[in-house]
GROMACS .gro file of C-alpha atoms in nm:
model
  449
    1MET     CA    1  10.591 -12.622   1.944
    2GLU     CA    2  10.682 -12.478   1.585
    3LEU     CA    3  10.557 -12.146   1.664
    4PHE     CA    4  10.734 -12.141   1.972
    5LEU     CA    5  11.036 -12.206   1.808
    6ASN     CA    6  10.986 -11.941   1.528
    7VAL     CA    7  10.960 -11.676   1.792
    8PHE     CA    8  11.277 -11.804   2.016
    9SER     CA    9  11.465 -11.830   1.674
   10SER     CA   10  11.391 -11.474   1.608
   11LEU     CA   11  11.455 -11.327   1.943
   12LEU     CA   12  11.808 -11.509   1.913
   13ASP     CA   13  11.879 -11.357   1.583
   14ALA     CA   14  11.798 -11.027   1.681
   15PHE     CA   15  12.050 -11.113   1.994
   16ILE     CA   16  12.309 -11.218   1.755
   17LEU     CA   17  12.284 -10.951   1.515
   18THR     CA   18  12.318 -10.698   1.814
   19VAL     CA   19  12.595 -10.857   1.957
   20TYR     CA   20  12.785 -10.827   1.606
   21LEU     CA   21  12.688 -10.472   1.572
   22ILE     CA   22  12.820 -10.369   1.909
   23ASN     CA   23  13.168 -10.572   1.860
   24ALA     CA   24  13.187 -10.415   1.508
   25LEU     CA   25  13.065 -10.061   1.514
   26GLY     CA   26  13.117  -9.997   1.876
   27ARG     CA   27  12.907  -9.694   2.018
   28PHE     CA   28  12.505  -9.745   2.040
   29LYS     CA   29  12.278  -9.446   2.021
   30ARG     CA   30  12.104  -9.505   2.336
   31ASP     CA   31  11.830  -9.226   2.277
   32ARG     CA   32  11.698  -9.427   2.008
   33ILE     CA   33  11.676  -9.765   2.165
   34ILE     CA   34  11.275  -9.789   2.152
   35TRP     CA   35  11.327  -9.741   1.749
   36TYR     CA   36  11.601  -9.989   1.757
   37LEU     CA   37  11.378 -10.244   1.917
   38LEU     CA   38  11.095 -10.155   1.671
   39SER     CA   39  11.328 -10.194   1.383
   40LEU     CA   40  11.468 -10.530   1.519
   41THR     CA   41  11.080 -10.658   1.529
   42LEU     CA   42  11.015 -10.546   1.174
   43ILE     CA   43  11.366 -10.695   1.043
   44GLU     CA   44  11.282 -11.016   1.198
   45VAL     CA   45  10.940 -11.021   1.023
   46ILE     CA   46  11.081 -10.943   0.736
   47LEU     CA   47  11.368 -11.226   0.746
   48TYR     CA   48  11.077 -11.475   0.816
   49LEU     CA   49  10.874 -11.406   0.519
   50ASN     CA   50  11.229 -11.404   0.320
   51GLN     CA   51  11.297 -11.735   0.490
   52LEU     CA   52  10.948 -11.889   0.382
   53TRP     CA   53  10.992 -11.756   0.029
   54SER     CA   54  11.322 -11.912  -0.011
   55SER     CA   55  11.194 -12.269   0.125
   56SER     CA   56  10.903 -12.229  -0.161
   57ASN     CA   57  11.147 -12.191  -0.405
   58PRO     CA   58  11.477 -12.388  -0.295
   59ASP     CA   59  11.625 -12.451  -0.613
   60SER     CA   60  11.600 -12.099  -0.743
   61ARG     CA   61  11.935 -11.895  -0.765
   62VAL     CA   62  11.750 -11.581  -0.843
   63VAL     CA   63  11.536 -11.610  -0.515
   64TRP     CA   64  11.842 -11.690  -0.325
   65VAL     CA   65  12.033 -11.383  -0.444
   66ALA     CA   66  11.739 -11.193  -0.364
   67VAL     CA   67  11.723 -11.305  -0.018
   68VAL     CA   68  12.086 -11.249   0.044
   69ILE     CA   69  12.030 -10.874  -0.078
   70ILE     CA   70  11.677 -10.824   0.161
   71SER     CA   71  11.914 -10.981   0.459
   72THR     CA   72  12.193 -10.768   0.383
   73LEU     CA   73  11.945 -10.465   0.367
   74THR     CA   74  11.813 -10.520   0.675
   75THR     CA   75  12.131 -10.566   0.851
   76PHE     CA   76  12.203 -10.221   0.716
   77ILE     CA   77  11.878 -10.055   0.858
   78ALA     CA   78  11.980 -10.197   1.218
   79THR     CA   79  12.356 -10.043   1.147
   80LEU     CA   80  12.194  -9.705   1.150
   81PHE     CA   81  12.162  -9.673   1.515
   82PHE     CA   82  12.519  -9.704   1.593
   83GLU     CA   83  12.769  -9.427   1.548
   84SER     CA   84  12.980  -9.519   1.246
   85LYS     CA   85  13.052  -9.391   0.877
   86MET     CA   86  12.874  -9.493   0.575
   87LEU     CA   87  13.135  -9.726   0.431
   88THR     CA   88  13.178  -9.906   0.773
   89ARG     CA   89  12.796  -9.959   0.801
   90ILE     CA   90  12.804 -10.115   0.428
   91LEU     CA   91  13.122 -10.312   0.516
   92ALA     CA   92  12.947 -10.442   0.848
   93SER     CA   93  12.632 -10.557   0.686
   94ILE     CA   94  12.822 -10.741   0.414
   95ILE     CA   95  13.063 -10.914   0.628
   96PHE     CA   96  12.767 -11.029   0.855
   97GLN     CA   97  12.592 -11.169   0.586
   98LEU     CA   98  12.906 -11.385   0.501
   99LEU     CA   99  12.964 -11.496   0.845
  100TYR     CA  100  12.618 -11.602   0.844
  101ILE     CA  101  12.677 -11.811   0.526
  102ALA     CA  102  12.981 -11.950   0.651
  103SER     CA  103  12.856 -12.032   0.995
  104GLU     CA  104  12.550 -12.224   0.824
  105SER     CA  105  12.788 -12.402   0.599
  106LEU     CA  106  13.038 -12.517   0.878
  107PHE     CA  107  12.766 -12.629   1.113
  108THR     CA  108  12.604 -12.843   0.821
  109PHE     CA  109  12.928 -12.959   0.741
  110LEU     CA  110  12.966 -13.092   1.113
  111ILE     CA  111  12.637 -13.231   1.099
  112LEU     CA  112  12.694 -13.439   0.792
  113ARG     CA  113  13.031 -13.541   0.922
  114PHE     CA  114  12.900 -13.680   1.249
  115GLN     CA  115  12.551 -13.746   1.241
  116PRO     CA  116  12.400 -13.730   0.887
  117ASP     CA  117  12.100 -13.967   1.011
  118LEU     CA  118  11.960 -13.635   1.141
  119TYR     CA  119  11.805 -13.570   0.804
  120TYR     CA  120  11.637 -13.863   0.769
  121VAL     CA  121  11.435 -13.801   1.108
  122GLU     CA  122  11.085 -13.748   1.007
  123GLU     CA  123  11.030 -13.501   1.329
  124THR     CA  124  11.111 -13.162   1.142
  125ASN     CA  125  11.101 -12.986   1.472
  126MET     CA  126  11.411 -13.163   1.576
  127LEU     CA  127  11.610 -13.081   1.268
  128TYR     CA  128  11.492 -12.713   1.279
  129ALA     CA  129  11.603 -12.712   1.647
  130THR     CA  130  11.911 -12.861   1.577
  131MET     CA  131  12.031 -12.678   1.243
  132SER     CA  132  11.870 -12.339   1.354
  133PHE     CA  133  12.018 -12.276   1.677
  134GLY     CA  134  12.324 -12.470   1.580
  135SER     CA  135  12.391 -12.236   1.305
  136VAL     CA  136  12.346 -11.892   1.556
  137ILE     CA  137  12.572 -12.057   1.806
  138THR     CA  138  12.855 -12.130   1.534
  139MET     CA  139  12.823 -11.771   1.415
  140LEU     CA  140  12.795 -11.647   1.802
  141PHE     CA  141  13.168 -11.798   1.803
  142LEU     CA  142  13.290 -11.681   1.467
  143ILE     CA  143  13.166 -11.317   1.586
  144LEU     CA  144  13.356 -11.329   1.901
  145LEU     CA  145  13.667 -11.499   1.753
  146LEU     CA  146  13.675 -11.230   1.477
  147SER     CA  147  13.667 -10.944   1.748
  148LEU     CA  148  13.949 -11.102   1.919
  149ILE     CA  149  14.162 -11.097   1.611
  150LEU     CA  150  14.056 -10.785   1.502
  151LYS     CA  151  14.073 -10.645   1.839
  152LYS     CA  152  13.761 -10.481   1.802
  153ASN     CA  153  13.610 -10.497   2.146
  154ARG     CA  154  13.504 -10.150   2.294
  155ILE     CA  155  13.590 -10.292   2.651
  156ARG     CA  156  13.924 -10.476   2.691
  157TYR     CA  157  13.839 -10.796   2.849
  158PRO     CA  158  14.103 -11.010   3.055
  159MET     CA  159  14.246 -11.328   2.872
  160GLN     CA  160  14.010 -11.547   3.094
  161PHE     CA  161  13.713 -11.379   2.977
  162HIS     CA  162  13.791 -11.438   2.610
  163ILE     CA  163  13.855 -11.800   2.675
  164GLN     CA  164  13.511 -11.824   2.868
  165LEU     CA  165  13.334 -11.613   2.580
  166LEU     CA  166  13.489 -11.876   2.338
  167CYS     CA  167  13.456 -12.200   2.521
  168ILE     CA  168  13.088 -12.211   2.584
  169PRO     CA  169  13.006 -12.159   2.222
  170LEU     CA  170  13.240 -12.399   2.110
  171ILE     CA  171  13.161 -12.680   2.330
  172THR     CA  172  12.773 -12.610   2.250
  173VAL     CA  173  12.855 -12.657   1.894
  174ILE     CA  174  13.043 -12.985   1.968
  175ILE     CA  175  12.768 -13.116   2.184
  176LEU     CA  176  12.498 -13.047   1.902
  177SER     CA  177  12.714 -13.191   1.614
  178LEU     CA  178  12.781 -13.527   1.846
  179LEU     CA  179  12.463 -13.561   2.033
  180GLN     CA  180  12.309 -13.871   1.898
  181VAL     CA  181  11.924 -13.754   1.795
  182HIS     CA  182  11.799 -14.113   1.713
  183SER     CA  183  11.853 -14.194   2.075
  184PHE     CA  184  11.549 -13.920   2.160
  185TYR     CA  185  11.359 -13.974   1.867
  186GLU     CA  186  11.329 -14.379   1.896
  187THR     CA  187  11.217 -14.343   2.259
  188LYS     CA  188  10.987 -14.058   2.181
  189HIS     CA  189  11.168 -13.813   2.399
  190ILE     CA  190  11.166 -13.551   2.089
  191ASN     CA  191  11.049 -13.268   2.347
  192THR     CA  192  11.367 -13.344   2.576
  193TYR     CA  193  11.601 -13.302   2.296
  194ILE     CA  194  11.453 -12.973   2.160
  195LEU     CA  195  11.429 -12.829   2.538
  196LEU     CA  196  11.819 -12.939   2.566
  197VAL     CA  197  11.915 -12.755   2.258
  198LEU     CA  198  11.705 -12.449   2.413
  199LEU     CA  199  11.882 -12.458   2.739
  200LEU     CA  200  12.230 -12.513   2.566
  201THR     CA  201  12.106 -12.172   2.339
  202ILE     CA  202  12.034 -11.989   2.660
  203MET     CA  203  12.322 -12.095   2.837
  204ASN     CA  204  12.531 -11.924   2.583
  205VAL     CA  205  12.324 -11.600   2.588
  206ILE     CA  206  12.371 -11.581   2.964
  207ASN     CA  207  12.730 -11.672   2.955
  208TYR     CA  208  12.778 -11.354   2.709
  209ILE     CA  209  12.565 -11.114   2.902
  210GLN     CA  210  12.707 -11.218   3.233
  211ILE     CA  211  13.079 -11.163   3.106
  212GLU     CA  212  12.987 -10.857   2.933
  213TRP     CA  213  12.834 -10.689   3.249
  214SER     CA  214  13.174 -10.821   3.439
  215ALA     CA  215  13.401 -10.694   3.204
  216ARG     CA  216  13.187 -10.337   3.193
  217PHE     CA  217  13.225 -10.345   3.599
  218LEU     CA  218  13.616 -10.426   3.585
  219ASN     CA  219  13.658 -10.139   3.310
  220ASP     CA  220  13.433  -9.890   3.494
  221ARG     CA  221  13.634  -9.970   3.809
  222GLN     CA  222  13.953  -9.925   3.656
  223GLN     CA  223  13.869  -9.587   3.498
  224LEU     CA  224  13.737  -9.480   3.855
  225GLN     CA  225  14.107  -9.580   3.987
  226ASP     CA  226  14.273  -9.398   3.718
  227MET     CA  227  14.027  -9.080   3.810
  228GLN     CA  228  14.129  -9.099   4.168
  229LEU     CA  229  14.503  -9.122   4.079
  230LEU     CA  230  14.450  -8.849   3.861
  231ASN     CA  231  14.297  -8.659   4.132
  232ASN     CA  232  14.545  -8.725   4.395
  233TYR     CA  233  14.797  -8.599   4.146
  234GLN     CA  234  14.639  -8.267   4.060
  235ARG     CA  235  14.596  -8.184   4.407
  236GLN     CA  236  14.983  -8.253   4.459
  237LYS     CA  237  15.034  -7.996   4.167
  238TYR     CA  238  14.787  -7.748   4.297
  239GLU     CA  239  14.984  -7.752   4.648
  240GLN     CA  240  15.284  -7.708   4.466
  241LEU     CA  241  15.167  -7.389   4.255
  242SER     CA  242  14.985  -7.256   4.549
  243GLU     CA  243  15.315  -7.272   4.773
  244SER     CA  244  15.488  -7.112   4.477
  245TYR     CA  245  15.228  -6.843   4.466
  246ARG     CA  246  15.240  -6.772   4.830
  247SER     CA  247  15.610  -6.758   4.805
  248GLY     CA  248  15.593  -6.475   4.517
  249ARG     CA  249  15.339  -6.296   4.775
  250ARG     CA  250  15.592  -6.323   5.046
  251PHE     CA  251  15.867  -6.206   4.814
  252LEU     CA  252  15.657  -5.893   4.714
  253HIS     CA  253  15.564  -5.829   5.107
  254ASP     CA  254  15.908  -5.836   5.204
  255THR     CA  255  16.042  -5.601   4.928
  256LYS     CA  256  15.788  -5.345   5.008
  257ASN     CA  257  15.942  -5.361   5.384
  258HIS     CA  258  16.298  -5.345   5.244
  259PHE     CA  259  16.207  -5.040   5.069
  260PHE     CA  260  16.058  -4.908   5.375
  261VAL     CA  261  16.327  -4.939   5.594
  262LEU     CA  262  16.597  -4.848   5.326
  263GLN     CA  263  16.407  -4.518   5.296
  264LYS     CA  264  16.403  -4.446   5.668
  265TYR     CA  265  16.784  -4.521   5.700
  266LEU     CA  266  16.826  -4.268   5.397
  267HIS     CA  267  16.631  -4.012   5.589
  268ASN     CA  268  16.813  -4.045   5.906
  269LYS     CA  269  17.134  -4.027   5.714
  270GLN     CA  270  17.263  -4.348   5.894
  271TYR     CA  271  17.457  -4.486   5.587
  272ASP     CA  272  17.682  -4.754   5.792
  273GLN     CA  273  17.324  -4.921   5.903
  274LEU     CA  274  17.236  -4.860   5.556
  275GLU     CA  275  17.524  -5.037   5.380
  276ALA     CA  276  17.470  -5.335   5.636
  277TYR     CA  277  17.120  -5.352   5.572
  278ILE     CA  278  17.144  -5.394   5.204
  279THR     CA  279  17.417  -5.642   5.227
  280HIS     CA  280  17.223  -5.848   5.436
  281ALA     CA  281  16.922  -5.810   5.243
  282PHE     CA  282  17.092  -5.917   4.914
  283GLY     CA  283  17.149  -6.247   5.087
  284ASP     CA  284  16.791  -6.289   5.164
  285LEU     CA  285  16.685  -6.193   4.775
  286GLU     CA  286  16.914  -6.454   4.646
  287ASN     CA  287  16.714  -6.708   4.842
  288LEU     CA  288  16.391  -6.597   4.767
  289TYR     CA  289  16.392  -6.475   4.411
  290ALA     CA  290  16.334  -6.742   4.162
  291LYS     CA  291  16.559  -6.873   3.925
  292TYR     CA  292  16.339  -6.938   3.627
  293ASN     CA  293  16.174  -6.634   3.482
  294THR     CA  294  15.997  -6.741   3.150
  295GLY     CA  295  15.692  -6.563   3.229
  296ASN     CA  296  15.481  -6.870   3.211
  297LEU     CA  297  15.374  -6.948   3.582
  298VAL     CA  298  15.349  -7.349   3.510
  299ILE     CA  299  15.706  -7.357   3.371
  300ASP     CA  300  15.838  -7.113   3.623
  301SER     CA  301  15.666  -7.260   3.937
  302PHE     CA  302  15.800  -7.619   3.850
  303MET     CA  303  16.130  -7.559   3.760
  304THR     CA  304  16.197  -7.359   4.121
  305SER     CA  305  16.014  -7.613   4.293
  306PHE     CA  306  16.175  -7.931   4.186
  307ASP     CA  307  16.510  -7.739   4.157
  308GLN     CA  308  16.470  -7.683   4.552
  309MET     CA  309  16.374  -8.053   4.570
  310ALA     CA  310  16.642  -8.197   4.384
  311GLU     CA  311  16.885  -8.018   4.609
  312ARG     CA  312  16.744  -8.130   4.889
  313LYS     CA  313  16.797  -8.471   4.774
  314ASN     CA  314  17.142  -8.427   4.635
  315ILE     CA  315  17.049  -8.427   4.276
  316ARG     CA  316  17.192  -8.229   4.019
  317PHE     CA  317  16.919  -8.052   3.845
  318GLU     CA  318  16.995  -7.880   3.532
  319VAL     CA  319  16.757  -7.670   3.316
  320GLU     CA  320  16.796  -7.503   2.965
  321LEU     CA  321  16.504  -7.290   2.873
  322ASN     CA  322  16.455  -7.079   2.535
  323ILE     CA  323  16.087  -7.024   2.559
  324ASP     CA  324  15.859  -6.720   2.402
  325LYS     CA  325  15.581  -6.759   2.655
  326ASN     CA  326  15.337  -6.633   2.387
  327ARG     CA  327  15.441  -6.899   2.137
  328ILE     CA  328  15.393  -7.226   2.404
  329PRO     CA  329  15.093  -7.421   2.214
  330MET     CA  330  14.941  -7.597   2.544
  331GLU     CA  331  14.701  -7.483   2.783
  332ASP     CA  332  14.825  -7.415   3.145
  333TYR     CA  333  14.606  -7.690   3.270
  334ASP     CA  334  14.784  -7.952   3.008
  335LEU     CA  335  15.149  -7.823   3.042
  336CYS     CA  336  15.092  -7.891   3.431
  337ILE     CA  337  15.010  -8.233   3.381
  338VAL     CA  338  15.287  -8.300   3.115
  339LEU     CA  339  15.580  -8.138   3.318
  340GLY     CA  340  15.447  -8.246   3.657
  341ASN     CA  341  15.450  -8.625   3.526
  342ILE     CA  342  15.763  -8.575   3.350
  343LEU     CA  343  15.958  -8.422   3.679
  344ASP     CA  344  15.780  -8.676   3.933
  345ASN     CA  345  15.916  -8.971   3.716
  346ALA     CA  346  16.275  -8.841   3.683
  347LEU     CA  347  16.279  -8.725   4.074
  348HIS     CA  348  16.141  -9.068   4.179
  349ALA     CA  349  16.406  -9.238   3.929
  350CYS     CA  350  16.701  -9.035   4.095
  351GLU     CA  351  16.547  -9.128   4.425
  352TYR     CA  352  16.582  -9.497   4.379
  353ALA     CA  353  16.884  -9.514   4.162
  354THR     CA  354  17.214  -9.620   4.323
  355LYS     CA  355  17.462  -9.418   4.123
  356LYS     CA  356  17.669  -9.139   4.312
  357ASP     CA  357  17.630  -8.893   4.037
  358ARG     CA  358  17.219  -8.844   4.014
  359PHE     CA  359  17.115  -8.595   3.774
  360ILE     CA  360  16.797  -8.445   3.590
  361HIS     CA  361  16.854  -8.230   3.278
  362ILE     CA  362  16.561  -8.087   3.104
  363VAL     CA  363  16.543  -7.845   2.806
  364LEU     CA  364  16.230  -7.671   2.706
  365GLU     CA  365  16.218  -7.445   2.362
  366THR     CA  366  15.986  -7.305   2.130
  367THR     CA  367  16.194  -7.328   1.825
  368LYS     CA  368  16.215  -7.112   1.475
  369LYS     CA  369  16.047  -7.436   1.308
  370ASP     CA  370  15.731  -7.365   1.500
  371LEU     CA  371  15.773  -7.681   1.742
  372PHE     CA  372  15.763  -7.677   2.119
  373VAL     CA  373  15.993  -7.921   2.203
  374ILE     CA  374  16.053  -8.071   2.596
  375GLU     CA  375  16.362  -8.285   2.623
  376THR     CA  376  16.472  -8.475   2.929
  377GLU     CA  377  16.745  -8.708   3.068
  378ASN     CA  378  16.787  -8.837   3.410
  379THR     CA  379  16.956  -9.121   3.614
  380MET     CA  380  16.789  -9.428   3.625
  381SER     CA  381  16.816  -9.746   3.843
  382SER     CA  382  17.034 -10.032   3.717
  383PRO     CA  383  16.894 -10.368   3.629
  384VAL     CA  384  17.033 -10.492   3.953
  385ASP     CA  385  16.864 -10.216   4.188
  386LYS     CA  386  16.555 -10.303   4.318
  387SER     CA  387  16.266 -10.019   4.343
  388PRO     CA  388  15.925 -10.063   4.484
  389LYS     CA  389  15.653 -10.178   4.246
  390SER     CA  390  15.433  -9.874   4.340
  391ASN     CA  391  15.700  -9.663   4.194
  392ASP     CA  392  15.682  -9.873   3.857
  393LEU     CA  393  15.312  -9.835   3.840
  394GLU     CA  394  15.320  -9.476   3.933
  395HIS     CA  395  15.602  -9.409   3.642
  396GLY     CA  396  15.392  -9.612   3.382
  397TYR     CA  397  15.086  -9.414   3.481
  398GLY     CA  398  15.275  -9.106   3.422
  399LEU     CA  399  15.381  -9.188   3.079
  400LYS     CA  400  15.050  -9.272   2.982
  401ASN     CA  401  14.941  -8.926   3.157
  402ILE     CA  402  15.202  -8.746   2.920
  403ASN     CA  403  15.120  -8.954   2.591
  404ARG     CA  404  14.754  -8.893   2.651
  405THR     CA  405  14.780  -8.496   2.664
  406ILE     CA  406  15.054  -8.488   2.398
  407GLU     CA  407  14.839  -8.643   2.166
  408LYS     CA  408  14.551  -8.391   2.237
  409TYR     CA  409  14.798  -8.165   2.051
  410HIS     CA  410  14.874  -8.395   1.790
  411GLY     CA  411  15.249  -8.402   1.924
  412ILE     CA  412  15.448  -8.690   1.958
  413MET     CA  413  15.644  -8.864   2.258
  414GLY     CA  414  15.953  -9.093   2.219
  415TYR     CA  415  16.178  -9.213   2.509
  416GLU     CA  416  16.474  -9.456   2.559
  417ALA     CA  417  16.619  -9.611   2.879
  418LYS     CA  418  16.951  -9.745   2.844
  419GLU     CA  419  17.239  -9.582   3.100
  420SER     CA  420  17.007  -9.303   3.169
  421PHE     CA  421  16.621  -9.235   3.090
  422HIS     CA  422  16.568  -9.013   2.809
  423MET     CA  423  16.260  -8.843   2.672
  424LEU     CA  424  16.204  -8.620   2.375
  425ILE     CA  425  15.854  -8.467   2.320
  426ARG     CA  426  15.764  -8.215   2.015
  427VAL     CA  427  15.425  -8.039   1.961
  428PRO     CA  428  15.350  -7.847   1.662
  429ILE     CA  429  15.282  -7.488   1.724
  430THR     CA  430  14.946  -7.486   1.509
  431ASN     CA  431  14.822  -7.141   1.606
  432PRO     CA  432  14.881  -6.880   1.323
  433GLU     CA  433  14.941  -6.621   1.589
  434GLN     CA  434  15.195  -6.824   1.735
  435ARG     CA  435  15.397  -6.954   1.446
  436LEU     CA  436  15.674  -6.797   1.256
  437PHE     CA  437  15.623  -6.962   0.943
  438SER     CA  438  15.305  -6.972   0.738
  439THR     CA  439  15.132  -7.254   0.632
  440ASP     CA  440  15.297  -7.226   0.297
  441HIS     CA  441  15.614  -7.255   0.477
  442SER     CA  442  15.726  -6.897   0.393
  443PRO     CA  443  15.861  -6.653   0.672
  444LYS     CA  444  15.647  -6.423   0.822
  445ALA     CA  445  15.771  -6.060   0.749
  446GLN     CA  446  15.930  -5.956   1.047
  447ASN     CA  447  15.846  -5.594   1.000
  448PRO     CA  448  15.522  -5.568   0.808
  449THR     CA  449  15.398  -5.240   0.655
   0.00000   0.00000   0.00000
């Protein structure tokens, strides 16, 4: 029985250490899992010998300090299999030892408070099972509580998961603290008591693994839904750009035909027909010719497309462009995400607004201070307006897309929703070839020699 308890205790210690490192450090180096398992085995052997040494010299302060140092070093070895900075590894190793000491002290206090007679029971296996496994479950509770407070979970659990994670270890500690050992000892049901302690411990391990798998499943499903939304959005933007491109191709084709007809009228000296045709062609050209010509395909296409959509929906669409196409610090793909989400949100907000004067005002500028600025203002629903929840979800998702893309270029985004919705985005122009000012903030020579 003693050998079984020692082996089970070592496995449980390895599990608790892994749980702690996952919560404290995050990403595990999966390609080294075999070496990690071998290291855990070596660590548990060292800790077992460490425990024997300390138990043979219980009153020696030097031995106690040495034991703590050895335990800290073994924990540090385990941190090498996780992706983290050296300082973080050292702090994590020290904190683990502090948690270990705190859990032992806390559980010992509970035992002394509620059932001090346990220490007078002659059966050492009962004492070992209670104190060893009780301290470990207490430590599991402290690790999960600390992770929740510091928000270190690499996967965001729903609140009910947090409650279940914390409740099971807490209930187990309470049971072990209050469970009267003498009733088992006096009736010779020692093995029944030890089995009960083991089952409570196993229940905590299974509970943690089950919740971990459930949270990972929910997280993966959410990521899949986000990817599907993003793919649908990108398909819509692609269709808009494709339509703009086809319109441009039709414009070029029609222009070629116009010149052919004009040449024919001139050759035949049919000046009256020529004048009438030119007047008619001008009308068509005004409808076909894009209003926005910055030279950037994404900007021109989106401004043209949303201008037409806004006009059809009786929404005033105002655009101010002060763009040098060669100084835009964003890739076209990312610019498409930002502008598409901004304009989609603005158009949807105007559609669901009950105000008579609905508008979208957008400013795009590459400034002399090496900033790419996007500023928008649009009509939004009043508090009494009831817009569909699906629109709210799309709006929130759109803002997340914008912010995620802007952060990629070290930009900042701010917005304010009062009488209207106002958004301001600033992205620094960091490419030396695009900047007007050098890194020392001195203006570049306009005409270098």
